[in-house]
mmCIF file of C-alpha atoms in Angstrom:
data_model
loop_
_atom_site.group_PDB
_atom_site.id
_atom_site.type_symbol
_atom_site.label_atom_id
_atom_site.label_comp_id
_atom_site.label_asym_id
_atom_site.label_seq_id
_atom_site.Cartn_x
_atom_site.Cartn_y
_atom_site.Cartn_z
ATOM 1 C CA UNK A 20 -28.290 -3.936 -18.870
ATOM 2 C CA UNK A 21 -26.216 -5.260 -16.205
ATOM 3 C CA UNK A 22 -29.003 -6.573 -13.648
ATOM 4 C CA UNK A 23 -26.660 -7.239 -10.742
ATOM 5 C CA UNK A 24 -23.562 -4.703 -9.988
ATOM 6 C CA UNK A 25 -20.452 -6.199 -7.916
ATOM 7 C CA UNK A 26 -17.645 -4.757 -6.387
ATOM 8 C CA UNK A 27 -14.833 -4.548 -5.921
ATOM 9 C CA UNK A 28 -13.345 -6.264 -8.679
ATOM 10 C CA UNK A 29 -9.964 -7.163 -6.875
ATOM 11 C CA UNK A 30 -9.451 -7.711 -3.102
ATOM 12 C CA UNK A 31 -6.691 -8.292 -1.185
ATOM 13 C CA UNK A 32 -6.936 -9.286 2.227
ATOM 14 C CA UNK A 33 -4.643 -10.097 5.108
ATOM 15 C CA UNK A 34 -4.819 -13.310 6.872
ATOM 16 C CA UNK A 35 -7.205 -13.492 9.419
ATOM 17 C CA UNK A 36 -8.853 -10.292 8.464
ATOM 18 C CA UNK A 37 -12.220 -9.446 7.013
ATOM 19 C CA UNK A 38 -13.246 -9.920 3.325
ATOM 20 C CA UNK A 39 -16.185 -7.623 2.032
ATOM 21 C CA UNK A 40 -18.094 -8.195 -1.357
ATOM 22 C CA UNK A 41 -21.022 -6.079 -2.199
ATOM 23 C CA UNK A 42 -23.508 -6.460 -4.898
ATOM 24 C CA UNK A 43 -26.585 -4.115 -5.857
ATOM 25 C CA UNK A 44 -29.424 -5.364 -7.959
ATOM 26 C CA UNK A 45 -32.336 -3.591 -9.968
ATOM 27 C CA UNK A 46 -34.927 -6.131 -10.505
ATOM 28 C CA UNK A 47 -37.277 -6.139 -7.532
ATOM 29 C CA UNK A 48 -38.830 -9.253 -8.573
ATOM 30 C CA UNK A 49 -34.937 -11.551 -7.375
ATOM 31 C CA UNK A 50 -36.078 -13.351 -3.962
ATOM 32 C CA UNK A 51 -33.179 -15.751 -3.951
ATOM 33 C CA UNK A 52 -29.534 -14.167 -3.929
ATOM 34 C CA UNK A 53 -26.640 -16.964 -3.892
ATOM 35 C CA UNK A 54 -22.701 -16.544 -3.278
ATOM 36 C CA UNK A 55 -20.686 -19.156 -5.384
ATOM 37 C CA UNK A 56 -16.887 -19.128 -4.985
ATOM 38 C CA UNK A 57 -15.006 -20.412 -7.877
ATOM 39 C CA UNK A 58 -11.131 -21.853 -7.884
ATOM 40 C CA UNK A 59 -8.927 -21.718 -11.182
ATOM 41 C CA UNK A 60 -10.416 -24.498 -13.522
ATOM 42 C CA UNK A 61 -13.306 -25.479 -11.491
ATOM 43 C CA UNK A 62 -17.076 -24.837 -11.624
ATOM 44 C CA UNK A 63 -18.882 -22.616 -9.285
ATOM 45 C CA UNK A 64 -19.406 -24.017 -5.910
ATOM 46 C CA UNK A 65 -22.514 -22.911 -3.954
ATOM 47 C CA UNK A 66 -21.151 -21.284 -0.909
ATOM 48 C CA UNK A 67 -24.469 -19.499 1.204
ATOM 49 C CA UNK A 68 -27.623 -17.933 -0.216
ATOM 50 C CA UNK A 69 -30.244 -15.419 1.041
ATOM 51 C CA UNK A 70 -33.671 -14.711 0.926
ATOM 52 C CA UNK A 71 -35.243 -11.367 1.244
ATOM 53 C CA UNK A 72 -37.160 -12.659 4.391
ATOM 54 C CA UNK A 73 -33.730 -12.452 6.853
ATOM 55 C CA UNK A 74 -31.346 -9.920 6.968
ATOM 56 C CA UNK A 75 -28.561 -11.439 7.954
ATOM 57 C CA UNK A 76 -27.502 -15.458 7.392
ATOM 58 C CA UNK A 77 -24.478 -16.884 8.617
ATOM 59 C CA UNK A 78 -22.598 -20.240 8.077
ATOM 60 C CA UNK A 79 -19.506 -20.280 10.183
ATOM 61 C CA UNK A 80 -16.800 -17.858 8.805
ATOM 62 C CA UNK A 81 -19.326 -16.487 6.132
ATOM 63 C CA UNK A 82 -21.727 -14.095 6.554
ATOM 64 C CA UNK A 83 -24.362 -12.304 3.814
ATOM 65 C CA UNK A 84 -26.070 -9.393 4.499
ATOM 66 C CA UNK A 85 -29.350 -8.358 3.233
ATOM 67 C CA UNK A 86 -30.867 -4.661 2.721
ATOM 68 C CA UNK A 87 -33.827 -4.930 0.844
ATOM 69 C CA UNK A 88 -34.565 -1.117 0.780
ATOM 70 C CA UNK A 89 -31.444 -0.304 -1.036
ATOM 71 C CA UNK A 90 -31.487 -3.259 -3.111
ATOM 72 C CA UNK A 91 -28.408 -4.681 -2.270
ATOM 73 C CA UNK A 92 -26.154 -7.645 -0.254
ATOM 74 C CA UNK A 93 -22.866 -8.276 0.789
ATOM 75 C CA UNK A 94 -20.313 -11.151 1.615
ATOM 76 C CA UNK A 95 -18.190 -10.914 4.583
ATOM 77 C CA UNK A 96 -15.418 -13.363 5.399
ATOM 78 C CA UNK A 97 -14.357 -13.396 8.905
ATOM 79 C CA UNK A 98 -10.490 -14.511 9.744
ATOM 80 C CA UNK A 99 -9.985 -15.028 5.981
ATOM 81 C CA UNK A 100 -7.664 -17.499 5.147
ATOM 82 C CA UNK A 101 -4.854 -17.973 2.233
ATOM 83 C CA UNK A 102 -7.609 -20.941 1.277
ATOM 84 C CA UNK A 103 -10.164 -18.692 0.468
ATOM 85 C CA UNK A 104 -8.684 -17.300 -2.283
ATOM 86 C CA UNK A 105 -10.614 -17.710 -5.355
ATOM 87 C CA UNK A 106 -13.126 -16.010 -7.281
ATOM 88 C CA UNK A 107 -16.468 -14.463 -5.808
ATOM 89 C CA UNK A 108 -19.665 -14.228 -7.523
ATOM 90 C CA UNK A 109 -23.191 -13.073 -6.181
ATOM 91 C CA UNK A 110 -25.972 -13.784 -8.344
ATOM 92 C CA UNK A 111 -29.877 -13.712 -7.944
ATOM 93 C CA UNK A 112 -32.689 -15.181 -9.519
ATOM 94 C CA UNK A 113 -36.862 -15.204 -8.729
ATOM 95 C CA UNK A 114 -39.301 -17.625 -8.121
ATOM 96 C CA UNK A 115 -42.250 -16.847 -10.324
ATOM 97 C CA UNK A 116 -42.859 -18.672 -13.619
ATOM 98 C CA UNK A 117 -39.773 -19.403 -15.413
ATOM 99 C CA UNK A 118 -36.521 -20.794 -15.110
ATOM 100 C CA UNK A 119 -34.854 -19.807 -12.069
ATOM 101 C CA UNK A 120 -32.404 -18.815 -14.096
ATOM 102 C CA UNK A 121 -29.466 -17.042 -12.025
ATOM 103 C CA UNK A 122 -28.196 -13.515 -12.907
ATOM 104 C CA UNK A 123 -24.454 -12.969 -11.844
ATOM 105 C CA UNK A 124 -22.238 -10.100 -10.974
ATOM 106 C CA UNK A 125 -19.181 -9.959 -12.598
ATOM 107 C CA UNK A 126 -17.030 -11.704 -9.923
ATOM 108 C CA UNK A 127 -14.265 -10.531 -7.416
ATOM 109 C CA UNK A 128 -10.949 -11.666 -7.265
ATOM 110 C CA UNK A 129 -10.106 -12.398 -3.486
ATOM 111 C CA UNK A 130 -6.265 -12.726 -2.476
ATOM 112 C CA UNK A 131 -5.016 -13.395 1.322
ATOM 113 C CA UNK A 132 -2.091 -12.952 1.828
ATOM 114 C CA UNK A 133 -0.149 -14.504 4.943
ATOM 115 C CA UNK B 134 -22.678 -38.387 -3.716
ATOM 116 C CA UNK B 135 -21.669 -37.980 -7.426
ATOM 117 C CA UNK B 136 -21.579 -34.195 -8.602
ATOM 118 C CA UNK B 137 -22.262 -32.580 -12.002
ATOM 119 C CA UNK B 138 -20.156 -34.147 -14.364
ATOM 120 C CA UNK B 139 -19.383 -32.797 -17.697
ATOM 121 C CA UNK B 140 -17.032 -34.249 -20.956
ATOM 122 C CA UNK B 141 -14.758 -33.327 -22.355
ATOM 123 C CA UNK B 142 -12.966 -31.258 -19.978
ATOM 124 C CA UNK B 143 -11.203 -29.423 -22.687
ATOM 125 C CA UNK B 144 -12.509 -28.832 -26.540
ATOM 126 C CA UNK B 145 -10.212 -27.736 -29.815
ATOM 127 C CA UNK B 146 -11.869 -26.926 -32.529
ATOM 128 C CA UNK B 147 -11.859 -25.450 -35.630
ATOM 129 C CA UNK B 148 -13.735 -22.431 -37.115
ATOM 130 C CA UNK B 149 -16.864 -23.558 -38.652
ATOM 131 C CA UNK B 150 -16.888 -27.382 -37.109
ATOM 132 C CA UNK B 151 -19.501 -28.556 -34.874
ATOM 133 C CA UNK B 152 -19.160 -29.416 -31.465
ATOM 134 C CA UNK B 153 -20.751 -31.751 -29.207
ATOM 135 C CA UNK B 154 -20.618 -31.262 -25.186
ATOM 136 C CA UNK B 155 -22.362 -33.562 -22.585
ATOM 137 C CA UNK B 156 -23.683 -33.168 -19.147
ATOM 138 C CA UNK B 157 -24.853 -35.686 -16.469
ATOM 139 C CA UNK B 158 -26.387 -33.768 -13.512
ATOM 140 C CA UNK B 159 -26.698 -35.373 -9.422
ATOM 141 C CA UNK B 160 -28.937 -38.277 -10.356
ATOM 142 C CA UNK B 161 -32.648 -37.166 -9.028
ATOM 143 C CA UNK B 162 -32.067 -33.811 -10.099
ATOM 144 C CA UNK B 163 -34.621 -32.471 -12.304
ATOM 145 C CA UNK B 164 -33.711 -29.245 -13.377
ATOM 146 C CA UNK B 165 -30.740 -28.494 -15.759
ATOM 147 C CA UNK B 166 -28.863 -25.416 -16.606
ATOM 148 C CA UNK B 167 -26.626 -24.859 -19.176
ATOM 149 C CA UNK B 168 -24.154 -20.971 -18.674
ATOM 150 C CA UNK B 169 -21.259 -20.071 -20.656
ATOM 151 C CA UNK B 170 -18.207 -18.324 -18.595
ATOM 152 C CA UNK B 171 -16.423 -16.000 -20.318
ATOM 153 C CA UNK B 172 -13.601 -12.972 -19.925
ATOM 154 C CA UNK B 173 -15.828 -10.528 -21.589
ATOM 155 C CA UNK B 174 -19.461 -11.623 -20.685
ATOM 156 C CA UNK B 175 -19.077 -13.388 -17.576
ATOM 157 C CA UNK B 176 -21.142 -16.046 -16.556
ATOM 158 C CA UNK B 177 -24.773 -15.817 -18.892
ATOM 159 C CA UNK B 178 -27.428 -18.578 -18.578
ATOM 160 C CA UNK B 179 -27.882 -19.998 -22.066
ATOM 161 C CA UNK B 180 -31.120 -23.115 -21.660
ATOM 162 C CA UNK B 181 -32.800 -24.812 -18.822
ATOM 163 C CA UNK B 182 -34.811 -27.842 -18.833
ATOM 164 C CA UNK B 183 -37.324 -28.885 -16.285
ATOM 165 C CA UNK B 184 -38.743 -32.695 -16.487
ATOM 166 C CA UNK B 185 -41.149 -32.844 -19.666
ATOM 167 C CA UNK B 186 -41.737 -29.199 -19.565
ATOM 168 C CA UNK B 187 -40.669 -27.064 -23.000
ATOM 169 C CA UNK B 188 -37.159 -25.910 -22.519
ATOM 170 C CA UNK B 189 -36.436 -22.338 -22.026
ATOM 171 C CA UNK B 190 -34.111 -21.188 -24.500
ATOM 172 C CA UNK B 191 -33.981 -17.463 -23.890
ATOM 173 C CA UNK B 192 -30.465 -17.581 -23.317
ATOM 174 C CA UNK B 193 -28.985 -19.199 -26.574
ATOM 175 C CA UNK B 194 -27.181 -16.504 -28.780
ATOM 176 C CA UNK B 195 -28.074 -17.836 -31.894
ATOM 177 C CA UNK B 196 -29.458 -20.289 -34.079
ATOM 178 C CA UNK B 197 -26.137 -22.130 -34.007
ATOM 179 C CA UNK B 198 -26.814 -22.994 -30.088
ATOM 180 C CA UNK B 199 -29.136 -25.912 -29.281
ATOM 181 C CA UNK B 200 -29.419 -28.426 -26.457
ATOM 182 C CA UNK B 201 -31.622 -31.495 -25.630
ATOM 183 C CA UNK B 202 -32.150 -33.686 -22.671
ATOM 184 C CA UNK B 203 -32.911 -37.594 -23.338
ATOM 185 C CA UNK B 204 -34.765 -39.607 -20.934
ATOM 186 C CA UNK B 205 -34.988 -36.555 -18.318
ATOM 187 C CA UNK B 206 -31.137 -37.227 -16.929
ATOM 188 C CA UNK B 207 -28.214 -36.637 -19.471
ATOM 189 C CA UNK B 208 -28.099 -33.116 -21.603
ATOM 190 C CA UNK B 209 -26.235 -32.348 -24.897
ATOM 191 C CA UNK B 210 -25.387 -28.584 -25.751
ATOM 192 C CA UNK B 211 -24.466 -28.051 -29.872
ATOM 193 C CA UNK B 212 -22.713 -25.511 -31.534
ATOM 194 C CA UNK B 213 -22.852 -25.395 -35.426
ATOM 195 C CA UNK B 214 -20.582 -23.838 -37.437
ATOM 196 C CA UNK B 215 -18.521 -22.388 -34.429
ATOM 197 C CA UNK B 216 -16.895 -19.178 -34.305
ATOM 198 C CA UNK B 217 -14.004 -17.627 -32.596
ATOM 199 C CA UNK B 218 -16.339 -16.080 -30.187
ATOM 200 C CA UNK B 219 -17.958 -19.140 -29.021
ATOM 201 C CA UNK B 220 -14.878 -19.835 -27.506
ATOM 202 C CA UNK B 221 -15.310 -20.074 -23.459
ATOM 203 C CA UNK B 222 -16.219 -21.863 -20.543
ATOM 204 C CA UNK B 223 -19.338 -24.004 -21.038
ATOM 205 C CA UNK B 224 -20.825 -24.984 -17.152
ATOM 206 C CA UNK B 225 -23.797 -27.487 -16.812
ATOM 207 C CA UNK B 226 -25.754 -26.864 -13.660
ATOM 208 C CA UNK B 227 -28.805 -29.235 -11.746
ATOM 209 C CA UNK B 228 -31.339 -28.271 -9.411
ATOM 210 C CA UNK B 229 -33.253 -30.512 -6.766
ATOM 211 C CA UNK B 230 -36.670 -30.843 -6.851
ATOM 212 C CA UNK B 231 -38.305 -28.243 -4.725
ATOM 213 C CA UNK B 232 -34.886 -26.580 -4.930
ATOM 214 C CA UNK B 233 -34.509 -25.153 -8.063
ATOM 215 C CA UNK B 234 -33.177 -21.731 -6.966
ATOM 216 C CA UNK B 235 -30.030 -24.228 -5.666
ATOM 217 C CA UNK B 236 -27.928 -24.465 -8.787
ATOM 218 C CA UNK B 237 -24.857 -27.081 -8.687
ATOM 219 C CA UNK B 238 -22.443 -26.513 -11.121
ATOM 220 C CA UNK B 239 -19.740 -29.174 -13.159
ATOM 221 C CA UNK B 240 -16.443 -28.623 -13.717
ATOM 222 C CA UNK B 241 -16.862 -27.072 -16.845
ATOM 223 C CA UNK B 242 -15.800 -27.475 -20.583
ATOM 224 C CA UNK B 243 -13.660 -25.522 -22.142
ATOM 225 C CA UNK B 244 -14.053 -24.424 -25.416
ATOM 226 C CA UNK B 245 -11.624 -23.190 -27.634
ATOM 227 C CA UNK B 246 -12.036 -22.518 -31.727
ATOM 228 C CA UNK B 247 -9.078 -21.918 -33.534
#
């Protein structure tokens, strides 16, 4: 059971436009939904994270959005740059007892392209 | 500061050997994760540890898996008898205290059984 849906799978992206990543989850018990973005050979690298209290958080160029209704969240990049291409992944994990152990979508490939 | 840091960087192996891979998380971290990254599976939590607490080991795919954290700082994850499918990406995460949704990640260890 795949817990946490993301799509698309590929994006490309011209310079300076905007990059959109969506996820969907099914567990209503996640209160903590993360963005990593990954570069060839490297580990994860925490990029923004949500909780289900906001809608919207923003750190300069990124932005997530929340909808807790539908169950799902999305990345946007504003004025992407070739430098942003790498490898997207949301993920989500809960608070209650346990490990805080994160659940991942299956990553999305973003290219920009000057 | 120091990140995660994680040795070797790159594992050969054969079928059926054994297989040793450290992690050192951000010193005063006191949560540790251990995920495997691969093509098929993406990234799946495999242990976490949390001070003196009892690991959680719902993760591990086998009996062949096992981990163990000395002196609350430095983890080891073990593969026995390692298979062709073991082969991927093995990432060591740490967590703050009163952070632990906040997952760092190493660089990674790459796994490959021949």
């Amino acid at each position: 059971q795949q817990q946490v849906k993301q799509s698309p799978q590929s994006l490309i992206v011209q310079k300076g436009g905007i990059s959109i990543i969506n996820c969907a989850y099914e567990n209503t018990a996640f209160d903590y939904f993360p963005w990593y973005q990954q570069f060839p050979g490297k580990g994860p690298a925490l990029l923004i994270a949500i909780r289900p209290d906001v809608s919207e958080k923003k750190e300069g160029r990124f932005t997530i959005s929340f909808n807790k209704s539908a169950k799902q969240f999305s990345l946007h990049i504003m004025d992407s740059q070739p430098g942003d291409s790498a490898t997207y992944f949301c993920a989500a994990s809960y608070s209650g007892a346990g490990s805080y152990q994160l659940t991942f979508g299956k990553g999305t490939k973003l290219s920009v392209i000057p | 500061g120091a990140g995660v840091s994680q040795s070797p960087s790159n594992k050969v192996t054969e079928k059926g050997k054994d297989v040793e891979l450290r992690c050192d998380p951000i010193s005063g971290h006191t949560a540790l994760y251990w995920y495997r990254q691969s093509l098929g599976q993406g990234l799946e939590f495999l242990i976490y540890f949390q001070g003196n607490s009892a690991p959680d080991k719902s993760g591990l795919p086998s009996d062949r898996f096992s981990a163990e954290r000395t002196g609350g700082s430095v983890s080891t994850l073990t593969i026995q008898r390692t298979q062709q499918e073991d082969s991927a990406v093995y990432l060591c995460a740490s967590s703050p205290v009163g952070g632990r949704n906040e997952q760092y990640f190493g660089p990674g260890t790459r796994l490959t059984v021949t």
